[in-house]
mmCIF file of C-alpha atoms and ligand atoms in Angstrom:
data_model
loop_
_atom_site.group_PDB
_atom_site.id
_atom_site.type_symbol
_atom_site.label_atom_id
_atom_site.label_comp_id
_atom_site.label_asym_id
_atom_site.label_seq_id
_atom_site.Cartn_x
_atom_site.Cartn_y
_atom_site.Cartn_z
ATOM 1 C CA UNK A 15 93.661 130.093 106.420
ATOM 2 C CA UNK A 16 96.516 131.708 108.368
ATOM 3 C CA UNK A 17 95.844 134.011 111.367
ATOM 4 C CA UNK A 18 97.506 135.976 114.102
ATOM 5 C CA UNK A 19 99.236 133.075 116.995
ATOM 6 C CA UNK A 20 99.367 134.432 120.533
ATOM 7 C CA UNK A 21 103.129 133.718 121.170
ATOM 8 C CA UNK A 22 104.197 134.161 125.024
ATOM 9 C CA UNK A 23 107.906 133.640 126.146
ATOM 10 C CA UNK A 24 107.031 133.887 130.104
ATOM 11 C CA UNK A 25 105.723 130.934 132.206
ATOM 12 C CA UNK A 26 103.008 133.257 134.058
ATOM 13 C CA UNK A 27 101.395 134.111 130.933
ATOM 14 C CA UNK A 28 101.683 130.973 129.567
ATOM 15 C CA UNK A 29 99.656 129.354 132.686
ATOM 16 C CA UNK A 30 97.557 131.712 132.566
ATOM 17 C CA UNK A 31 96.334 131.045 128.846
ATOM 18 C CA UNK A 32 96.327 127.708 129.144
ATOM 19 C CA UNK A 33 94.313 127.712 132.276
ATOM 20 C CA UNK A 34 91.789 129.430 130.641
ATOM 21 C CA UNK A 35 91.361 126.998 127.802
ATOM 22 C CA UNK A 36 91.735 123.964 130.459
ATOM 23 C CA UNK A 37 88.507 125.820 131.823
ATOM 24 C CA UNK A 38 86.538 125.872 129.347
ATOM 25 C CA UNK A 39 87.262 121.983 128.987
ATOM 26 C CA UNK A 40 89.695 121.729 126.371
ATOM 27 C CA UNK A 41 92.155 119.033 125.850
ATOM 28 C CA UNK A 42 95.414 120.238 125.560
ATOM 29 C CA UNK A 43 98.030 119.415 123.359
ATOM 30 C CA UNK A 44 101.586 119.940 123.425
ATOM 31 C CA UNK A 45 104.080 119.989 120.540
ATOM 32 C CA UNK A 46 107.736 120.763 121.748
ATOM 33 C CA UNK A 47 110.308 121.542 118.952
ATOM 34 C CA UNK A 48 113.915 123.625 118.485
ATOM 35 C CA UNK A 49 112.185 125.811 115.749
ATOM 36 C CA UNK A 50 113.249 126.187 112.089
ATOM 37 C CA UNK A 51 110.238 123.968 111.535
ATOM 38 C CA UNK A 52 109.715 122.049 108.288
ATOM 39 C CA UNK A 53 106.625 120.086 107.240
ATOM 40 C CA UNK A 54 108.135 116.790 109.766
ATOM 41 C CA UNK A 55 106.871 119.247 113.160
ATOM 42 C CA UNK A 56 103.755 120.327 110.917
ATOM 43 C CA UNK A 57 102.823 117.304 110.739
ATOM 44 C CA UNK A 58 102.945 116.589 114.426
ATOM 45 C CA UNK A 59 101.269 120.185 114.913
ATOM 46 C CA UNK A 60 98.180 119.379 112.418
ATOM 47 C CA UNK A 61 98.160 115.879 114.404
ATOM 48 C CA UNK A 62 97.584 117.742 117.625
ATOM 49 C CA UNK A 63 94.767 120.424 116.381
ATOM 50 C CA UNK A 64 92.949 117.794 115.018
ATOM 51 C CA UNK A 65 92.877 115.765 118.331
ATOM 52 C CA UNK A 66 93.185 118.842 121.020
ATOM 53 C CA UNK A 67 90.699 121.574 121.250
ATOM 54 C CA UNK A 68 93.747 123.724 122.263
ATOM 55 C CA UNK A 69 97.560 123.085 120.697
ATOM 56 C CA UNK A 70 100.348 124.843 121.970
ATOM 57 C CA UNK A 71 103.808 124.725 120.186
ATOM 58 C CA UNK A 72 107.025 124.922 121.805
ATOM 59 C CA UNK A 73 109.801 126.344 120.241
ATOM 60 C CA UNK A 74 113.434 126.360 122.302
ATOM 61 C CA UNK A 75 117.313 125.447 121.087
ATOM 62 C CA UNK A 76 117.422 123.514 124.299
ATOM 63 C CA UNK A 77 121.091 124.467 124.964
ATOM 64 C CA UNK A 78 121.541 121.391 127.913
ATOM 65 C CA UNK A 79 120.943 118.816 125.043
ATOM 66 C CA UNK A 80 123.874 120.072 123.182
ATOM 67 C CA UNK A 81 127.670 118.752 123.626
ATOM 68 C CA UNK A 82 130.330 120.558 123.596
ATOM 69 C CA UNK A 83 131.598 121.315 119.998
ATOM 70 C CA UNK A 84 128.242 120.663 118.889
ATOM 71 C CA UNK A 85 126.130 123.340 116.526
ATOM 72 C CA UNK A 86 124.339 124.646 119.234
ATOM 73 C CA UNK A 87 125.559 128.402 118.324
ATOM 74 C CA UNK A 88 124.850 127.954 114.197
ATOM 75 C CA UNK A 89 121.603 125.486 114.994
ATOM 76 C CA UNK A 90 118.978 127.817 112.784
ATOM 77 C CA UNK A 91 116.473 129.965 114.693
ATOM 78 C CA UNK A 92 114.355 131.247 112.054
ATOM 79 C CA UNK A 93 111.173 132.587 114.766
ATOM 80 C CA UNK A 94 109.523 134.824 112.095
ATOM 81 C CA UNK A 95 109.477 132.233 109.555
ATOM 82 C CA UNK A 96 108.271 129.547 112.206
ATOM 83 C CA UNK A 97 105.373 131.975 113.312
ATOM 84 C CA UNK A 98 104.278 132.637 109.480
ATOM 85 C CA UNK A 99 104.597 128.587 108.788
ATOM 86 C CA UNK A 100 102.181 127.856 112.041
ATOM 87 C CA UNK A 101 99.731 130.478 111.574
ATOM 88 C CA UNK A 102 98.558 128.145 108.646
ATOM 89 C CA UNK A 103 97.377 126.021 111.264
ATOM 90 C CA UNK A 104 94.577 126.598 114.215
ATOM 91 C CA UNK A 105 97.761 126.899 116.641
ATOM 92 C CA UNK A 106 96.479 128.527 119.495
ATOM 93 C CA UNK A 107 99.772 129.672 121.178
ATOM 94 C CA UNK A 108 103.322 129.289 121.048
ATOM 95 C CA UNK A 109 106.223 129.507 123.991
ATOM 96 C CA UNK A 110 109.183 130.551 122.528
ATOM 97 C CA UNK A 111 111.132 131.607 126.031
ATOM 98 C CA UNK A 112 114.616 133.098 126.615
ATOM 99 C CA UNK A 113 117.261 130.531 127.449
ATOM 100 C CA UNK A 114 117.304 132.778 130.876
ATOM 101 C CA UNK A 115 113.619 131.709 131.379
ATOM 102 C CA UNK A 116 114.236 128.271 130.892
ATOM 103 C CA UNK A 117 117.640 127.905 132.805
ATOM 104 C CA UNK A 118 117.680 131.054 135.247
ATOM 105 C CA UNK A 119 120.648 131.220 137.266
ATOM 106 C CA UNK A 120 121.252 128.422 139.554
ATOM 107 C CA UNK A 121 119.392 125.902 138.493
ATOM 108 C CA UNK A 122 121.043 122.509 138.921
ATOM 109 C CA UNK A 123 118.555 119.648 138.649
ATOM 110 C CA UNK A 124 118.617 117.389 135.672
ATOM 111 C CA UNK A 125 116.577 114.169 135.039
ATOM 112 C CA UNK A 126 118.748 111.042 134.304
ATOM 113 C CA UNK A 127 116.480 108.368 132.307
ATOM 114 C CA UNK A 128 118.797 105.418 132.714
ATOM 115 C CA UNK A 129 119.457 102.618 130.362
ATOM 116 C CA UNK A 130 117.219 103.590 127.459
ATOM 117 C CA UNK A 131 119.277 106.494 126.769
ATOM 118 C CA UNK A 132 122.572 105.122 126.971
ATOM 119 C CA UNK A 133 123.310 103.085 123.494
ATOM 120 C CA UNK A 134 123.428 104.547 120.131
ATOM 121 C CA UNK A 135 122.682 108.510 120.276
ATOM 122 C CA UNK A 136 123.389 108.192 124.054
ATOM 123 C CA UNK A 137 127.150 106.860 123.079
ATOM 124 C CA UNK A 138 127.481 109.466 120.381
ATOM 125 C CA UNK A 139 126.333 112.490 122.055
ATOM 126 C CA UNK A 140 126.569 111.914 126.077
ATOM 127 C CA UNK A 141 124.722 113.835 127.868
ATOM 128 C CA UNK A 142 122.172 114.771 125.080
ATOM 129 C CA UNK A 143 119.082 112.643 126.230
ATOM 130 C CA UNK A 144 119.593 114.173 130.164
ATOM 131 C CA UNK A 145 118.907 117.890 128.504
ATOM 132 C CA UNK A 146 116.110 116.406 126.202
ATOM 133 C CA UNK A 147 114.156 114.821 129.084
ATOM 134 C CA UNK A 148 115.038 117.535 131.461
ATOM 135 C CA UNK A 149 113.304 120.410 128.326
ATOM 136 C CA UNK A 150 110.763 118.413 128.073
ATOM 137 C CA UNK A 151 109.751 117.628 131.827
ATOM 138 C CA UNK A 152 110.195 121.579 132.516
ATOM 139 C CA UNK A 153 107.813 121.872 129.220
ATOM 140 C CA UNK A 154 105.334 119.481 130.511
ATOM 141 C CA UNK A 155 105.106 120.833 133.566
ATOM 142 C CA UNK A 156 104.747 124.166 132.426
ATOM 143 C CA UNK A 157 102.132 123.783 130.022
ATOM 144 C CA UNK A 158 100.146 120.465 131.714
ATOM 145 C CA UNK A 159 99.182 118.828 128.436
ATOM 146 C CA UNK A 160 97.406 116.219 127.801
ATOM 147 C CA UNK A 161 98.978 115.055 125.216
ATOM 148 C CA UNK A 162 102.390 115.286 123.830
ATOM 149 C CA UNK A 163 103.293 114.970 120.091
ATOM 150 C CA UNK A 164 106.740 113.312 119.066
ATOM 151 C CA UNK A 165 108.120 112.240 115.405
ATOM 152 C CA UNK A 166 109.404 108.616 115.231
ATOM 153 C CA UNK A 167 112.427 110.193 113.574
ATOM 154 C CA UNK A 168 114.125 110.401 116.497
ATOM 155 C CA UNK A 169 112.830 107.004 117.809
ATOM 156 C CA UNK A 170 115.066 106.557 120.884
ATOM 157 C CA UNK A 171 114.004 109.977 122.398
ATOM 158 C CA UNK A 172 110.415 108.566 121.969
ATOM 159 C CA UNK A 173 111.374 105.733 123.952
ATOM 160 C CA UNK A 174 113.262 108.385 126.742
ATOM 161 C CA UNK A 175 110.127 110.463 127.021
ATOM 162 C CA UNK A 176 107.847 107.364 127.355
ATOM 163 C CA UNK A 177 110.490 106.117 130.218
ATOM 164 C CA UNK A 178 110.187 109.429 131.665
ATOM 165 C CA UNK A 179 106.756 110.480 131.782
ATOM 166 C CA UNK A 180 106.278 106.426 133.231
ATOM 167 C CA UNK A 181 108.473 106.454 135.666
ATOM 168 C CA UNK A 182 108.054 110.414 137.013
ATOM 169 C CA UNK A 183 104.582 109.570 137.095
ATOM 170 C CA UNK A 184 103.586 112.378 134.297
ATOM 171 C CA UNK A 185 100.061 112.713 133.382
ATOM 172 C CA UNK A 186 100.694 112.944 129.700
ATOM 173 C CA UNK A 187 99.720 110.849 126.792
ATOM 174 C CA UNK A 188 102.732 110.491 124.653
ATOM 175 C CA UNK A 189 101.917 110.337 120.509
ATOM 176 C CA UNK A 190 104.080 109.429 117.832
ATOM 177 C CA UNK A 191 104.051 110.318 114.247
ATOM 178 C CA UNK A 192 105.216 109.151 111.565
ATOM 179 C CA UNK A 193 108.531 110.235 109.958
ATOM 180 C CA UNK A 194 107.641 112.742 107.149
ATOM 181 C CA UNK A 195 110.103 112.461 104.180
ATOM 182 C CA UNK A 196 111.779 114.452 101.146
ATOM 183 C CA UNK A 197 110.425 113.596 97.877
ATOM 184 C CA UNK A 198 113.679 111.143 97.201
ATOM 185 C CA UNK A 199 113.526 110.134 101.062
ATOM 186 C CA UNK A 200 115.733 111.778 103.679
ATOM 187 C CA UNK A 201 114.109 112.371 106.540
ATOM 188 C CA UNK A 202 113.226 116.198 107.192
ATOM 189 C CA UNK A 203 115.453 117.338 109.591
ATOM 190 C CA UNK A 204 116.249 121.227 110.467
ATOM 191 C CA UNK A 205 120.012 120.264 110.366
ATOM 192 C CA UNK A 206 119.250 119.221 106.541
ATOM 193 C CA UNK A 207 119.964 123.277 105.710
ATOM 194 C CA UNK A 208 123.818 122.556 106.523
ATOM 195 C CA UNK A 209 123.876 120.302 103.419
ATOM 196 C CA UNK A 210 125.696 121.624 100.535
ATOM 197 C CA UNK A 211 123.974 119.919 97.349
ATOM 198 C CA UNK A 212 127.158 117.324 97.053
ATOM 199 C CA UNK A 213 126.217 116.761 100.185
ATOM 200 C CA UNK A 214 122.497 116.656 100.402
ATOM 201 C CA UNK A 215 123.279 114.371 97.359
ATOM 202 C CA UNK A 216 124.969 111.451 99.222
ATOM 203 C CA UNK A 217 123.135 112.137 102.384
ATOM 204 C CA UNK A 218 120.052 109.981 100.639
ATOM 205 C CA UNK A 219 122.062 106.898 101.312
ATOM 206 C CA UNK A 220 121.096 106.776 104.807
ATOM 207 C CA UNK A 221 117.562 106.587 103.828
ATOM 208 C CA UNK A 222 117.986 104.115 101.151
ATOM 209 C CA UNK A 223 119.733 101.993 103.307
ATOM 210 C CA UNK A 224 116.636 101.624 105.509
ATOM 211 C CA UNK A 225 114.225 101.211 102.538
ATOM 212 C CA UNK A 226 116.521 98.365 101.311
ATOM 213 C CA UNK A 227 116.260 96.569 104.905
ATOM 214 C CA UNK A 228 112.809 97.159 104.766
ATOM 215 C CA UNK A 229 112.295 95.498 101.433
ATOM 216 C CA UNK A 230 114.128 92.466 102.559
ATOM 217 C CA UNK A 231 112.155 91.989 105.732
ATOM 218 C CA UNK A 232 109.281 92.298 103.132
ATOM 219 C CA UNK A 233 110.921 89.523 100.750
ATOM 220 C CA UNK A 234 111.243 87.048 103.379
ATOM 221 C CA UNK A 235 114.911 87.682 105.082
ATOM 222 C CA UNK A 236 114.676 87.805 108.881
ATOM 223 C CA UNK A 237 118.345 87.248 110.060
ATOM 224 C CA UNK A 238 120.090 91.075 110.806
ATOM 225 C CA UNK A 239 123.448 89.657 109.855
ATOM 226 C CA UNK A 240 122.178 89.534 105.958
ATOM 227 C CA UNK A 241 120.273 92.597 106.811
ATOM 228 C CA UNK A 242 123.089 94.551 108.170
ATOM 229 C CA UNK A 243 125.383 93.310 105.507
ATOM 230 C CA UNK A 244 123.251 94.595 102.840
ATOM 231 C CA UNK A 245 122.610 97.976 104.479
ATOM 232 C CA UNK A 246 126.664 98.502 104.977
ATOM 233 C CA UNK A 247 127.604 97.121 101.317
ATOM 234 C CA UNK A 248 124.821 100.046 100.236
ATOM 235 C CA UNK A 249 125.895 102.815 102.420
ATOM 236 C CA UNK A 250 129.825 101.745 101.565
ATOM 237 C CA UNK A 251 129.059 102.861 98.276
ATOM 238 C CA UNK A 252 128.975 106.470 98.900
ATOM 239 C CA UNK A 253 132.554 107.357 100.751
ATOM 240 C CA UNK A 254 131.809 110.790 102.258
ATOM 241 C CA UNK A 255 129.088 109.567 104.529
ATOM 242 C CA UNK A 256 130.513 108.005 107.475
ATOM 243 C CA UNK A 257 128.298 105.594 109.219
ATOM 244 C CA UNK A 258 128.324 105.748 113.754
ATOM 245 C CA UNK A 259 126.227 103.202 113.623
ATOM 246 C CA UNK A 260 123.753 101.593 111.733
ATOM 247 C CA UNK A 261 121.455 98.464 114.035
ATOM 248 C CA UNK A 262 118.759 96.360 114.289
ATOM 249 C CA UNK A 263 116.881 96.787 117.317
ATOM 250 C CA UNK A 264 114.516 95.316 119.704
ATOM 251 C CA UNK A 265 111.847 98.413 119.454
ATOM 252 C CA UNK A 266 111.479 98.578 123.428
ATOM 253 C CA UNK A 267 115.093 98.103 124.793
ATOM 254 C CA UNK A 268 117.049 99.147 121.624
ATOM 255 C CA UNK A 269 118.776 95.915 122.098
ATOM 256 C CA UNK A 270 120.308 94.363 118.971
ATOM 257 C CA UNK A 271 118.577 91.494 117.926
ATOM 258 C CA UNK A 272 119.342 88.354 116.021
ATOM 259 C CA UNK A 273 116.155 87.957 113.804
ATOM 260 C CA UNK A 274 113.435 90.599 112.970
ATOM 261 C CA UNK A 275 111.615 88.065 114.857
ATOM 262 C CA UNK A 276 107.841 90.139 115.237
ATOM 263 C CA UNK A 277 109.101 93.487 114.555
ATOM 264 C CA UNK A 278 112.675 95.534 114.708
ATOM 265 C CA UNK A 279 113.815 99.127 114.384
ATOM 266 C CA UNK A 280 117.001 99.572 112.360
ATOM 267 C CA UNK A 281 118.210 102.412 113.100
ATOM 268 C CA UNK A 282 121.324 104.531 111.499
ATOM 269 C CA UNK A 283 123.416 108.176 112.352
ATOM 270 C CA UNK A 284 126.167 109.283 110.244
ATOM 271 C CA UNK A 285 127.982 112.009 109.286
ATOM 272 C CA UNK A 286 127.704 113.927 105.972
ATOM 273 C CA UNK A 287 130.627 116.944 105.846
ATOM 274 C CA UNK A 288 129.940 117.864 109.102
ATOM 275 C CA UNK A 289 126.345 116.987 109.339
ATOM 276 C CA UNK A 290 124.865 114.841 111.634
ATOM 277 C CA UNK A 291 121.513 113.184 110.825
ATOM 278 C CA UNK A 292 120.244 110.278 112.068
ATOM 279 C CA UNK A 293 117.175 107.770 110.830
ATOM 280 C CA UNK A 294 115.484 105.014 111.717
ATOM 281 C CA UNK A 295 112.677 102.607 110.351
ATOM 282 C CA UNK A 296 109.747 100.039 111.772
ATOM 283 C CA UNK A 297 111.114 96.594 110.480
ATOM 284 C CA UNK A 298 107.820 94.778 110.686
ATOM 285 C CA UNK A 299 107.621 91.086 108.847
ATOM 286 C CA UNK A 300 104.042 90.790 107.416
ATOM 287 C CA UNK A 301 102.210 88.393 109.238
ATOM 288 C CA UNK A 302 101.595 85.767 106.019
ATOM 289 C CA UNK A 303 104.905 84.801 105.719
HETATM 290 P P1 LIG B 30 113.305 119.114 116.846
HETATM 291 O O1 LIG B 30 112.882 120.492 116.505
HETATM 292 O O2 LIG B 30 114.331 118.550 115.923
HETATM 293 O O3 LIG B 30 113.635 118.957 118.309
HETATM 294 O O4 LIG B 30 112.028 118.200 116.611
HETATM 295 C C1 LIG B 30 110.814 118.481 117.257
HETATM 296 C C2 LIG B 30 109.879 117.317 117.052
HETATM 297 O O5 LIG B 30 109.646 117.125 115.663
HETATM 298 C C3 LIG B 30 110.457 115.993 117.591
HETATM 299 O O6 LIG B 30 109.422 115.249 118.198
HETATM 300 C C4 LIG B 30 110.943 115.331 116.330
HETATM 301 O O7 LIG B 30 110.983 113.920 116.420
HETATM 302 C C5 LIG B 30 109.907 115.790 115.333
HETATM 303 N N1 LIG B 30 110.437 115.669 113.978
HETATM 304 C C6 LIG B 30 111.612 116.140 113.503
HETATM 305 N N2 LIG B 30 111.790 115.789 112.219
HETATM 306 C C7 LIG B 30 110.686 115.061 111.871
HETATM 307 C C8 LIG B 30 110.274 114.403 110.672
HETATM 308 N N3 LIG B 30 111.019 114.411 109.561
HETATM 309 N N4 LIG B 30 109.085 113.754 110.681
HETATM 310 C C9 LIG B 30 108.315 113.726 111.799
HETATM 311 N N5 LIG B 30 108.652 114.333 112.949
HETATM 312 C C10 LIG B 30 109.822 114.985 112.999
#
């Protein structure tokens, strides 16, 4: 049943809503995205008005998580559409502010997470987790959720916010959700519209790769040298995507690991054209083996 969303792009008014609704006892929810939303941040938005009594959506091309040369200028902001997508959902408002709001002149501070955010996406796009967990502090202390709703499909910014929100003392649950999927498997990704259909073609590769890794873990293999080996021979097979990396991880430090031991992320970003899309997948052995 879709309905009319309050959408505010001004911190006062925004308070002031949310006070309201924090009066009258509700739990609040929080679920930040970059817009052109696809059924991955619906998922994360029906999570949190199931859970919270009052959901606010965030929607913000956080320009301080973008390097240079990056798509920040073509990244799709398709507001309408978003707005007609969430009123199918009891959304009860949505912050969609002005860059100006969110960075007015002057403003200089940024929040450095440390060694979580430095492998992997950290290597390949520097500076990228400082503007995510410097959005999303600004966006938790503007709204004062209670909880916050994340995808695992970008499973080292989970691991940034949690480091964040620990170690800043945030009072904010942090909730993950699981990686919604095309029908053949990519990942859902707002970047996924840059794909031409050669493109969006080979970009399934990725994915494959990680179902193939987890089959194996489910057949027995544990050591990430046959894993990886298997993963690379796969994604080899389709020349036009160009692997950055592709790891098995300790889930907490991102650390590569020898063996999938009692449970391993591998994760994977490479480039498609000029696409960037990244994936990752829970490696977890079943415990009868
Ligand atoms: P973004 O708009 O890309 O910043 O994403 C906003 C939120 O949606 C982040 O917490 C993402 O991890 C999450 N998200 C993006 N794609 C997916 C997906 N395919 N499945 C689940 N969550 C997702």
């Amino acid at each position: 049943m879709s309905h009319e969303i309050q959408t505010v792009s001004v911190p006062e008014e925004l308070r002031s809503t949310i006070a309201a609704a924090r009066r009258a006892g509700k739990r609040i929810g929080v679920v930040p995205t970059m817009g052109a939303l696809h059924a991955g941040h619906l998922s994360l938005v029906e999570a949190s008005c199931r859970e919270c009594g009052f959901t606010v959506a965030t929607i913000f091309v956080n320009p301080t998580q973008f390097g240079p040369g990056e798509d920040f200028q073509r990244y799709p902001r398709p507001l309408a559409n978003d707005l007609k997508l969430l009123s199918d959902y009891p959304v009860d408002l949505v912050f969609a502010p002005e860059q100006a709001t969110m960075y007015p002149p002057g403003s200089t501070t940024f929040v450095d997470v440390g060694p979580v955010a430095e492998p992997w996406e950290g290597v390949h796009r520097p500076g990228h987790f400082r503007g995510v967990a410097t959005v999303v502090l600004k966006l938790f202390n503007l709204v004062a959720p209670d909880v916050a709703w994340f995808g695992q499909k970008d499973y080292q910014q989970t691991l940034v916010v949690r480091q964040m929100v620990r170690d800043l003392d945030v009072p904010v649950e942090i909730r993950v959700c699981p990686t919604i999927r095309e029908p053949d498997g990519l990942a859902m990704s707002s970047r996924n519209v840059y794909l031409s259909p050669t493109e969006r073609r080979q970009a399934i590769v990725s994915s494959r790769s990680l179902r193939l890794a987890e089959h194996l873990v489910a057949a027995g293999e544990r050591r990430t040298e046959t894993l990886l080996a298997r993963m690379q021979a796969l994604l080899a097979t389709e020349r036009e995507v160009q692997v950055q990396y592709v790891a098995i991880v300790d889930p907490q430090t991102l650390a590569p690991v020898d063996e999938v031991g009692a449970g391993a992320v591998a994760l994977i970003a490479a480039k498609v054209g000029a696409t960037r899309l990244i994936d990752n997948v829970l490696l977890k052995p079943s415990l009868t083996r």
